[in-house]
Short mmCIF file of C-alpha atoms and ligand atoms in Angstrom, two decimals:
data_model
loop_
_atom_site.label_atom_id
_atom_site.label_comp_id
_atom_site.label_asym_id
_atom_site.label_seq_id
_atom_site.Cartn_x
_atom_site.Cartn_y
_atom_site.Cartn_z
CA UNK A 8 0.00 0.00 0.00
CA UNK A 9 1.42 3.35 -1.00
CA UNK A 10 2.01 5.41 2.11
CA UNK A 11 0.08 8.61 2.82
CA UNK A 12 1.47 8.84 6.36
CA UNK A 13 3.18 12.17 5.57
CA UNK A 14 -0.30 13.66 5.03
CA UNK A 15 -1.55 12.65 8.47
CA UNK A 16 -2.60 16.16 9.53
CA UNK A 17 -4.87 17.02 6.58
CA UNK A 18 -6.25 13.48 6.54
CA UNK A 19 -7.05 13.66 10.26
CA UNK A 20 -8.72 17.06 9.80
CA UNK A 21 -10.81 15.67 6.93
CA UNK A 22 -11.80 12.64 9.05
CA UNK A 23 -13.01 14.89 11.87
CA UNK A 24 -15.32 16.63 9.40
CA UNK A 25 -16.65 13.47 7.75
CA UNK A 26 -20.13 12.90 9.24
CA UNK A 27 -20.47 9.33 7.97
CA UNK A 28 -17.12 8.32 9.37
CA UNK A 29 -17.97 9.96 12.69
CA UNK A 30 -21.27 8.09 12.80
CA UNK A 31 -19.60 4.74 12.06
CA UNK A 32 -16.81 5.32 14.60
CA UNK A 33 -19.23 6.36 17.34
CA UNK A 34 -21.17 3.14 16.84
CA UNK A 35 -18.11 0.90 16.84
CA UNK A 36 -16.26 2.48 19.76
CA UNK A 37 -18.30 1.49 22.79
CA UNK A 38 -19.01 -2.06 21.57
CA UNK A 39 -15.41 -3.24 21.49
CA UNK A 40 -14.48 -1.56 24.78
CA UNK A 41 -17.46 -2.87 26.77
CA UNK A 42 -17.19 -6.39 25.42
CA UNK A 43 -13.51 -6.58 26.27
CA UNK A 44 -14.10 -5.26 29.78
CA UNK A 45 -16.84 -7.79 30.50
CA UNK A 46 -14.78 -10.67 29.10
CA UNK A 47 -11.74 -9.73 31.19
CA UNK A 48 -13.81 -9.26 34.36
CA UNK A 49 -15.32 -12.71 33.86
CA UNK A 50 -11.92 -14.39 33.86
CA UNK A 51 -10.12 -14.01 37.22
CA UNK A 52 -6.91 -15.49 35.82
CA UNK A 53 -6.74 -12.99 32.95
CA UNK A 54 -3.69 -11.20 34.40
CA UNK A 55 -1.90 -14.51 35.00
CA UNK A 56 -2.64 -15.57 31.41
CA UNK A 57 -1.43 -12.21 30.17
CA UNK A 58 1.90 -12.71 31.97
CA UNK A 59 2.19 -16.25 30.64
CA UNK A 60 1.46 -15.09 27.08
CA UNK A 61 4.05 -12.37 27.39
CA UNK A 62 6.65 -14.86 28.67
CA UNK A 63 5.95 -17.21 25.77
CA UNK A 64 6.53 -14.43 23.27
CA UNK A 65 9.67 -13.16 25.00
CA UNK A 66 11.12 -16.66 25.13
CA UNK A 67 10.34 -17.18 21.44
CA UNK A 68 11.90 -13.87 20.43
CA UNK A 69 15.04 -14.68 22.42
CA UNK A 70 15.37 -17.92 20.41
CA UNK A 71 13.70 -16.82 17.18
CA UNK A 72 16.36 -18.29 14.88
CA UNK A 73 16.00 -21.70 16.52
CA UNK A 74 12.19 -21.77 16.33
CA UNK A 75 12.09 -20.46 12.75
CA UNK A 76 14.42 -23.23 11.63
CA UNK A 77 12.42 -25.81 13.56
CA UNK A 78 9.25 -24.52 11.90
CA UNK A 79 10.80 -24.77 8.44
CA UNK A 80 12.00 -28.32 9.12
CA UNK A 81 8.51 -29.41 10.31
CA UNK A 82 6.78 -27.79 7.32
CA UNK A 83 9.11 -29.72 5.00
CA UNK A 84 8.51 -32.93 6.95
CA UNK A 85 4.75 -32.46 6.47
CA UNK A 86 5.25 -32.00 2.70
CA UNK A 87 5.02 -28.19 2.58
CA UNK A 88 7.36 -25.42 1.41
CA UNK A 89 8.77 -22.34 3.18
CA UNK A 90 9.74 -19.20 1.24
CA UNK A 91 11.88 -16.65 3.10
CA UNK A 92 11.22 -13.02 2.17
CA UNK A 93 13.43 -10.21 3.47
CA UNK A 94 11.40 -7.51 1.73
CA UNK A 95 7.83 -6.94 0.54
CA UNK A 96 9.07 -7.39 -3.02
CA UNK A 97 10.48 -10.84 -2.25
CA UNK A 98 7.21 -11.82 -0.55
CA UNK A 99 5.13 -10.66 -3.54
CA UNK A 100 7.42 -12.49 -5.97
CA UNK A 101 7.20 -15.70 -3.96
CA UNK A 102 3.38 -15.70 -3.91
CA UNK A 103 3.06 -14.78 -7.59
CA UNK A 104 5.55 -17.55 -8.50
CA UNK A 105 3.55 -20.15 -6.58
CA UNK A 106 0.35 -19.02 -8.34
CA UNK A 107 1.99 -19.11 -11.77
CA UNK A 108 3.53 -22.54 -11.18
CA UNK A 109 0.09 -23.81 -10.20
CA UNK A 110 -1.42 -22.38 -13.40
CA UNK A 111 -3.84 -20.41 -11.23
CA UNK A 112 -6.45 -18.00 -12.56
CA UNK A 113 -8.53 -17.26 -9.51
CA UNK A 114 -7.27 -16.59 -5.98
CA UNK A 115 -9.38 -16.33 -2.82
CA UNK A 116 -7.93 -14.52 0.18
CA UNK A 117 -8.57 -14.68 3.90
CA UNK A 118 -7.68 -11.68 6.03
CA UNK A 119 -3.94 -11.03 6.18
CA UNK A 120 -2.29 -7.83 7.39
CA UNK A 121 1.01 -9.04 5.96
CA UNK A 122 -0.65 -9.25 2.52
CA UNK A 123 -1.72 -5.61 3.01
CA UNK A 124 1.80 -4.71 4.16
CA UNK A 125 3.37 -6.09 0.97
CA UNK A 126 0.59 -4.87 -1.34
CA UNK A 127 -0.14 -8.38 -2.47
CA UNK A 128 -3.44 -7.78 -4.28
CA UNK A 129 -1.86 -5.32 -6.69
CA UNK A 130 0.93 -7.77 -7.50
CA UNK A 131 -1.52 -10.64 -8.07
CA UNK A 132 -3.78 -8.54 -10.25
CA UNK A 133 -0.81 -7.28 -12.25
CA UNK A 134 0.09 -10.93 -12.83
CA UNK A 135 -3.34 -11.42 -14.41
CA UNK A 136 -5.00 -13.19 -11.49
CA UNK A 137 -8.58 -12.68 -10.38
CA UNK A 138 -8.38 -11.93 -6.64
CA UNK A 139 -11.33 -12.12 -4.29
CA UNK A 140 -11.26 -11.20 -0.61
CA UNK A 141 -13.44 -13.53 1.47
CA UNK A 142 -13.48 -11.91 4.91
CA UNK A 143 -16.69 -9.85 4.83
CA UNK A 144 -14.99 -6.62 5.94
CA UNK A 145 -12.13 -7.12 3.48
CA UNK A 146 -14.62 -7.94 0.71
CA UNK A 147 -16.50 -4.71 1.39
CA UNK A 148 -13.37 -2.56 1.23
CA UNK A 149 -12.17 -4.41 -1.86
CA UNK A 150 -15.40 -3.35 -3.59
CA UNK A 151 -14.95 0.19 -2.24
CA UNK A 152 -11.28 0.16 -3.41
CA UNK A 153 -10.16 1.29 0.03
CA UNK A 154 -7.52 0.00 2.43
CA UNK A 155 -8.57 -1.47 5.81
CA UNK A 156 -9.18 1.03 8.58
CA UNK A 157 -8.84 -1.39 11.50
CA UNK A 158 -6.65 -4.48 11.89
CA UNK A 159 -9.53 -6.79 12.88
CA UNK A 160 -12.55 -4.87 11.53
CA UNK A 161 -11.38 -3.55 8.16
CA UNK A 162 -14.67 -1.84 7.22
CA UNK A 163 -15.45 -0.38 10.64
CA UNK A 164 -15.41 3.11 9.11
CA UNK A 165 -18.41 2.40 6.88
CA UNK A 166 -22.09 2.78 7.67
CA UNK A 167 -24.77 0.28 6.69
CA UNK A 168 -26.30 2.55 3.99
CA UNK A 169 -22.86 2.90 2.40
CA UNK A 170 -22.52 -0.89 2.25
CA UNK A 171 -26.04 -1.21 0.82
CA UNK A 172 -25.11 1.20 -1.98
CA UNK A 173 -21.86 -0.63 -2.65
CA UNK A 174 -23.52 -4.05 -2.95
CA UNK A 175 -26.27 -2.62 -5.14
CA UNK A 176 -23.67 -1.12 -7.45
CA UNK A 177 -21.52 -4.27 -7.74
CA UNK A 178 -23.80 -7.28 -7.39
CA UNK A 179 -26.05 -6.72 -10.40
CA UNK A 180 -23.65 -8.79 -12.53
CA UNK A 181 -24.42 -11.79 -10.30
CA UNK A 182 -28.14 -11.33 -10.88
CA UNK A 183 -28.61 -9.83 -7.39
CA UNK A 184 -30.52 -6.68 -8.17
CA UNK A 185 -32.58 -6.22 -5.01
CA UNK A 186 -31.41 -3.43 -2.70
CA UNK A 187 -30.56 -5.13 0.63
CA UNK A 188 -30.61 -2.95 3.73
CA UNK A 189 -30.84 -5.29 6.73
CA UNK A 190 -27.70 -6.96 8.11
CA UNK A 191 -28.85 -10.61 7.62
CA UNK A 192 -29.77 -9.85 4.00
CA UNK A 193 -26.45 -8.06 3.40
CA UNK A 194 -24.52 -11.02 4.84
CA UNK A 195 -26.60 -13.47 2.83
CA UNK A 196 -25.92 -11.63 -0.41
CA UNK A 197 -22.17 -11.59 0.28
CA UNK A 198 -22.35 -15.31 1.05
CA UNK A 199 -23.97 -16.04 -2.32
CA UNK A 200 -21.26 -14.17 -4.20
CA UNK A 201 -18.38 -15.58 -2.16
CA UNK A 202 -19.56 -19.20 -2.27
CA UNK A 203 -19.04 -19.28 -6.01
CA UNK A 204 -15.54 -17.83 -5.59
CA UNK A 205 -14.60 -20.43 -2.94
CA UNK A 206 -15.59 -23.26 -5.26
CA UNK A 207 -13.76 -21.95 -8.30
CA UNK A 208 -10.49 -20.74 -6.72
CA UNK A 209 -7.19 -22.38 -7.63
CA UNK A 210 -5.17 -20.81 -4.82
CA UNK A 211 -6.26 -19.78 -1.32
CA UNK A 212 -4.16 -17.24 0.55
CA UNK A 213 -4.52 -16.72 4.30
CA UNK A 214 -2.57 -14.92 6.96
CA UNK A 215 -1.59 -16.61 10.23
CA UNK A 216 -2.30 -15.64 13.80
CA UNK A 217 0.38 -18.12 14.86
CA UNK A 218 2.95 -20.43 13.31
CA UNK A 219 3.69 -23.45 15.48
CA UNK A 220 7.34 -24.48 15.49
CA UNK A 221 6.86 -28.01 16.91
CA UNK A 222 4.32 -29.05 14.23
CA UNK A 223 4.95 -26.72 11.28
CA UNK A 224 1.28 -25.61 11.46
CA UNK A 225 -0.28 -22.25 10.72
CA UNK A 226 -3.20 -21.15 12.89
CA UNK A 227 -5.95 -18.71 11.97
CA UNK A 228 -8.87 -17.46 14.03
CA UNK A 229 -11.98 -16.11 12.33
CA UNK A 230 -15.64 -15.56 13.08
CA UNK A 231 -16.92 -16.22 9.60
CA UNK A 232 -15.43 -19.57 8.60
CA UNK A 233 -14.11 -17.98 5.42
CA UNK A 234 -10.56 -18.93 6.43
CA UNK A 235 -11.45 -22.64 6.47
CA UNK A 236 -12.98 -22.48 3.00
CA UNK A 237 -9.98 -20.49 1.73
CA UNK A 238 -7.41 -22.97 2.96
CA UNK A 239 -9.18 -26.26 2.28
CA UNK A 240 -11.05 -25.87 -1.04
CA UNK A 241 -8.41 -24.61 -3.53
CA UNK A 242 -5.61 -26.84 -4.87
CA UNK A 243 -2.93 -24.65 -3.29
CA UNK A 244 -2.84 -22.99 0.13
CA UNK A 245 -0.39 -20.11 0.66
CA UNK A 246 0.15 -18.65 4.13
CA UNK A 247 1.60 -15.14 4.30
CA UNK A 248 3.00 -14.39 7.75
CA UNK A 249 5.72 -12.38 9.44
CA UNK A 250 8.54 -14.02 11.34
CA UNK A 251 7.39 -12.98 14.83
CA UNK A 252 4.21 -15.07 14.48
CA UNK A 253 6.17 -18.14 15.58
CA UNK A 254 5.37 -19.80 18.91
CA UNK A 255 7.09 -22.96 20.12
CA UNK A 256 4.22 -25.35 20.88
CA UNK A 257 0.49 -26.01 20.47
CA UNK A 258 0.16 -25.55 24.23
CA UNK A 259 1.57 -22.02 23.84
CA UNK A 260 -1.02 -21.26 21.14
CA UNK A 261 -3.86 -22.20 23.47
CA UNK A 262 -2.52 -19.89 26.19
CA UNK A 263 -2.25 -16.89 23.87
CA UNK A 264 -5.61 -17.62 22.22
CA UNK A 265 -7.32 -17.12 25.58
CA UNK A 266 -6.10 -13.52 25.82
CA UNK A 267 -6.37 -12.82 22.08
CA UNK A 268 -10.10 -13.36 21.61
CA UNK A 269 -11.03 -11.56 24.83
CA UNK A 270 -8.86 -8.57 23.97
CA UNK A 271 -10.01 -8.37 20.37
CA UNK A 272 -13.76 -8.94 20.37
CA UNK A 273 -14.59 -9.80 23.98
CA UNK A 274 -15.28 -13.43 23.02
CA UNK A 275 -14.01 -16.35 25.08
CA UNK A 276 -12.88 -17.90 21.81
CA UNK A 277 -13.33 -16.88 18.20
CA UNK A 278 -15.93 -18.96 16.33
CA UNK A 279 -13.34 -20.80 14.25
CA UNK A 280 -9.77 -21.70 15.17
CA UNK A 281 -8.14 -23.57 12.31
CA UNK A 282 -4.82 -25.40 12.27
CA UNK A 283 -3.26 -26.18 8.86
CA UNK A 284 -0.36 -28.61 8.67
CA UNK A 285 1.08 -29.44 5.25
CA UNK A 286 -0.90 -30.47 2.18
CA UNK A 287 -3.64 -33.12 2.14
CA UNK A 288 -2.48 -36.59 3.15
CA UNK A 289 -3.78 -39.78 1.52
CA UNK A 290 -6.27 -40.45 4.30
CA UNK A 291 -7.59 -36.84 4.43
CA UNK A 292 -11.05 -36.13 2.99
CA UNK A 293 -10.16 -32.62 1.88
CA UNK A 294 -7.35 -30.06 1.88
CA UNK A 295 -4.96 -28.54 -0.64
CA UNK A 296 -2.48 -30.44 -2.81
CA UNK A 297 0.24 -27.89 -1.96
CA UNK A 298 1.02 -25.97 1.23
CA UNK A 299 3.34 -22.93 1.12
CA UNK A 300 4.38 -20.50 3.84
CA UNK A 301 5.87 -17.13 2.87
CA UNK A 302 7.78 -15.77 5.87
CA UNK A 303 8.32 -12.02 5.82
CA UNK A 304 10.97 -10.07 7.73
CA UNK A 305 10.57 -6.49 6.40
CA UNK A 306 12.70 -4.87 9.12
CA UNK A 307 11.51 -6.99 12.03
CA UNK A 308 14.87 -8.67 12.64
CA UNK A 309 16.37 -5.16 13.02
CA UNK A 310 13.99 -4.59 15.93
CA UNK A 311 15.20 -7.66 17.82
CA UNK A 312 17.16 -6.49 20.84
CA UNK A 313 16.70 -2.76 20.29
CA UNK A 314 14.37 -0.39 22.18
CA UNK A 315 11.44 -1.49 19.98
CA UNK A 316 12.00 -5.22 20.51
CA UNK A 317 8.82 -5.56 22.61
CA UNK A 318 6.69 -4.48 19.65
CA UNK A 319 7.39 -7.93 18.20
CA UNK A 320 5.15 -9.39 20.92
CA UNK A 321 2.10 -7.83 19.21
CA UNK A 322 -0.61 -10.36 18.37
CA UNK A 323 -2.69 -7.87 16.32
CA UNK A 324 -5.72 -7.99 18.61
CA UNK A 325 -6.69 -4.36 17.98
CA UNK A 326 -7.40 -3.54 21.65
CA UNK A 327 -5.02 -0.57 21.59
CA UNK A 328 -6.92 0.90 18.62
CA UNK A 329 -10.28 0.39 20.30
CA UNK A 330 -9.16 2.24 23.43
CA UNK A 331 -7.26 5.08 21.76
CA UNK A 332 -9.06 8.46 21.83
CA UNK A 333 -7.16 9.64 18.75
CA UNK A 334 -8.03 6.55 16.69
CA UNK A 335 -11.62 6.78 17.96
CA UNK A 336 -11.87 10.35 16.68
CA UNK A 337 -10.27 9.97 13.25
CA UNK A 338 -10.48 6.26 12.30
CA UNK A 339 -7.73 4.31 10.58
CA UNK A 340 -7.35 5.86 7.12
CA UNK A 341 -5.91 9.11 8.49
CA UNK A 342 -2.78 7.19 9.56
CA UNK A 343 -2.02 6.68 5.89
CA UNK A 344 -0.58 3.18 5.94
CA UNK A 345 -1.47 -0.40 6.82
CA UNK A 346 -1.29 -0.27 10.61
CA UNK A 347 -3.32 2.46 12.38
CA UNK A 348 -3.73 3.52 16.01
CA UNK A 349 -1.09 3.18 18.73
CA UNK A 350 0.52 -0.02 17.42
CA UNK A 351 0.64 1.53 13.94
CA UNK A 352 2.15 4.74 15.25
CA UNK A 353 5.09 2.64 16.46
CA UNK A 354 5.30 0.11 13.61
CA UNK A 355 4.79 2.43 10.65
CA UNK A 356 7.78 4.74 11.29
CA UNK A 357 9.95 1.68 11.96
CA UNK A 358 8.91 0.06 8.69
CA UNK A 359 8.66 2.96 6.27
CA UNK A 360 10.82 5.56 8.02
CA UNK A 361 10.38 8.52 10.36
CA UNK A 362 10.83 10.97 7.48
CA UNK A 363 7.57 9.68 5.99
CA UNK A 364 5.65 8.82 9.17
CA UNK A 365 7.03 11.28 11.74
CA UNK A 366 3.57 12.73 12.49
CA UNK A 367 2.26 9.44 13.85
CA UNK A 368 4.24 9.17 17.12
CA UNK A 369 3.27 12.77 17.80
CA UNK A 370 -0.45 12.09 17.34
CA UNK A 371 -0.77 10.72 20.85
CA UNK A 372 -1.86 12.15 24.19
CA UNK A 373 0.26 9.57 26.08
CA UNK A 374 -2.75 8.73 28.25
CA UNK A 375 -1.49 5.14 28.51
CA UNK A 376 -4.76 3.28 27.90
CA UNK A 377 -3.20 1.30 25.04
CA UNK A 378 -0.57 -0.22 27.30
CA UNK A 379 -3.14 -0.90 30.03
CA UNK A 380 -5.33 -3.00 27.73
CA UNK A 381 -2.61 -4.59 25.60
CA UNK A 382 -2.67 -8.33 26.32
CA UNK A 383 1.07 -8.43 25.68
CA UNK A 384 1.78 -5.42 27.95
CA UNK A 385 3.67 -3.67 25.17
CA UNK A 386 4.95 -0.30 26.43
CA UNK A 387 3.49 1.66 23.52
CA UNK A 388 3.65 5.14 25.18
CA UNK A 389 7.35 4.68 26.01
CA UNK A 390 8.05 3.63 22.42
CA UNK A 391 6.16 6.62 21.05
CA UNK A 392 8.31 8.87 23.24
CA UNK A 393 11.45 7.08 22.01
CA UNK A 394 10.38 7.69 18.41
CA UNK A 395 9.86 11.39 19.19
CA UNK A 396 13.38 11.40 20.63
CA UNK A 397 14.75 9.74 17.48
CA UNK A 398 12.92 12.30 15.40
CA UNK A 399 14.52 15.11 17.43
CA UNK A 400 17.99 13.56 17.22
CA UNK A 401 17.69 13.10 13.47
CA UNK A 402 16.74 16.77 13.06
CA UNK A 403 13.26 15.90 11.76
CA UNK A 404 11.31 17.81 14.42
CA UNK A 405 9.89 21.05 12.94
CA UNK A 406 12.07 24.13 13.77
CA UNK A 407 9.36 25.79 15.91
CA UNK A 408 9.03 22.73 18.11
CA UNK A 409 12.84 22.47 18.40
CA UNK A 410 13.10 26.11 19.50
CA UNK A 411 10.29 25.66 21.99
CA UNK A 412 11.95 22.55 23.43
CA UNK A 413 15.35 24.29 23.59
CA UNK A 414 13.76 27.28 25.42
CA UNK A 415 11.98 24.97 27.83
CA UNK A 416 15.19 22.98 28.48
CA UNK A 417 17.08 26.25 29.16
CA UNK A 418 14.47 27.37 31.69
CA UNK A 419 14.03 23.95 33.29
CA UNK A 420 17.70 24.05 34.25
CA UNK A 421 17.17 27.45 35.96
CA UNK A 422 14.28 26.93 38.41
CA UNK A 423 14.18 30.50 39.78
CA UNK A 424 13.98 32.05 36.36
CA UNK A 425 11.44 29.39 35.32
CA UNK A 426 9.21 30.17 38.29
CA UNK A 427 9.39 33.94 37.84
CA UNK A 428 8.61 33.69 34.13
CA UNK A 429 5.72 31.27 34.65
CA UNK A 430 4.24 33.61 37.32
CA UNK A 431 4.60 36.54 34.91
CA UNK A 432 3.12 34.53 32.02
CA UNK A 433 0.18 33.57 34.20
CA UNK A 434 -0.56 37.16 35.11
CA UNK A 435 -0.39 38.23 31.46
CA UNK A 436 -2.75 35.42 30.39
CA UNK A 437 -5.16 36.25 33.25
CA UNK A 438 -5.24 39.89 32.07
CA UNK A 439 -5.76 38.83 28.45
CA UNK A 440 -8.65 36.61 29.50
CA UNK A 441 -10.63 39.41 31.13
CA UNK A 442 -13.55 39.87 31.46
CA UNK A 443 -14.74 36.42 30.23
CA UNK A 444 -12.22 34.38 32.19
CA UNK A 445 -11.24 32.66 28.93
CA UNK A 446 -8.97 33.34 25.96
CA UNK A 447 -10.32 33.12 22.44
CA UNK A 448 -6.83 32.93 20.95
CA UNK A 449 -3.67 31.70 22.59
CA UNK A 450 -0.42 33.20 21.26
CA UNK A 451 1.79 30.53 19.61
CA UNK A 452 -0.94 27.88 20.04
CA UNK A 453 -3.63 29.09 17.64
CA UNK A 454 -4.42 25.52 16.59
CA UNK A 455 -5.53 24.65 20.12
CA UNK A 456 -7.84 27.66 20.47
CA UNK A 457 -9.15 27.38 16.90
CA UNK A 458 -11.89 25.02 18.11
CA UNK A 459 -12.18 25.86 21.82
CA UNK A 460 -11.54 28.64 24.34
CA UNK A 461 -8.65 28.41 26.76
CA UNK A 462 -9.68 29.08 30.39
CA UNK A 463 -7.60 32.00 31.72
CA UNK A 464 -5.32 31.00 34.60
CA UNK A 465 -6.54 31.92 38.06
CA UNK A 466 -4.91 32.16 41.47
CA UNK A 467 -1.25 31.37 41.94
CA UNK A 468 1.22 29.17 40.06
CA UNK A 469 1.49 25.47 40.82
CA UNK A 470 4.97 25.91 42.33
CA UNK A 471 3.76 28.63 44.69
CA UNK A 472 0.73 26.61 45.77
CA UNK A 473 2.96 23.59 46.33
CA UNK A 474 5.44 25.57 48.44
CA UNK A 475 2.64 27.09 50.50
CA UNK A 476 1.05 23.70 51.19
CA UNK A 477 4.40 22.09 52.00
CA UNK A 478 5.20 25.00 54.37
CA UNK A 479 1.84 24.62 56.10
CA UNK A 480 2.45 20.90 56.64
S1 LIG B 512 -0.03 -3.55 20.53
FE1 LIG B 512 -1.05 -4.86 22.03
S2 LIG B 512 -3.16 -4.11 22.06
FE2 LIG B 512 -2.24 -3.31 20.17
S3 LIG B 512 -2.73 -4.82 18.60
FE3 LIG B 512 -0.73 -5.40 19.44
S4 LIG B 512 -1.17 -6.87 21.07
FE4 LIG B 512 -3.09 -5.84 20.60
#
């Protein structure tokens, strides 16, 4: 996906003024948050599971080379193939090659963020393949020619009337001319279209929630069953996954699954959890003739051991997005690349560069909710601060912000001067705010007061109040 991360500010402003987006986001927001809270409250051992899941991931990352090689060996033993891809280009080439070798014409796809990351659909279509997304949300945005706006709910930014219009526009060629408006009818219509695609596909491409080193299996969780049809019906099954999806054992998968579903959708378990190990064996009733895994690095091995190492624990549950006030206000498209919200604000600059995505780590209030709800306890706020620091050190911070920070640093090292100037500043602002007790425009911060008044300071400065209280005690 071509990045638009540099245009975060205008895109965010446009999102705030998009009534349909605001309506869709308002509807989605509460649902995810409440369901997660109830699911976590209902499981007393949630915190213990969270720690165990975190330990499993840390152990795996510390021995990633070992488990990746074990995974490859077990995939081969089961009759499958592993393709290593350092870059998105290598991943795209590997998948296109497998499709060409299989003489494929039609490809069905389950949800895969790695496929989005490497822009797989474009590559497949350029190679002359007919590509059909089968996850309902992904199918909707494929029709709308839009990227996903959420990592587990790709079409969360769309309202039901928008989807009705989209289906009406595109489904006439299947003989479905009735305008469907109710959710069951919308789902049923999608099912009719997708069923035909499942039965005629030559290659099925899925992502992976986990790759199991001890068995060479890929694991996907879905609520629609589309993943099962994508990986069992076509002749060839291709898994696109990134290297940090490895876990050592099946037992480890079950531990992490218990925190994943609760954190993502508030379910105890997703409706379908599917394990795929190699191609069909003689005694199997169904399954593909070929099983391929494309393993993508794309900068992840550079993160091992550095200050962003913990980001590799991410299991893409989406909880940090659902609890982020910034994401909740602007949705996912404003972020301009594949991964939105707090996890995206860390991952995107690391993958496509701070020069392109420098706005993202700054679009955060550092309220810390993302870390609180993250089932892997990833210190997202600390990483966002570290990225801001990198940005400053690389000279990418805008000059005005650099001067402001330099002035603040100068004053912070001189407490007396700092206190006198803040007392003076307070008095000036209090005078400026008369008689309303609020300022319509704040000097040097016009953006803040463009949409709200700033209450004029009252009373004494914080330092004075603190000294007075301490003296009284
Ligand atoms: S950072 Fe944490 S909360 Fe966000 S998607 Fe990853 S695992 Fe989930």
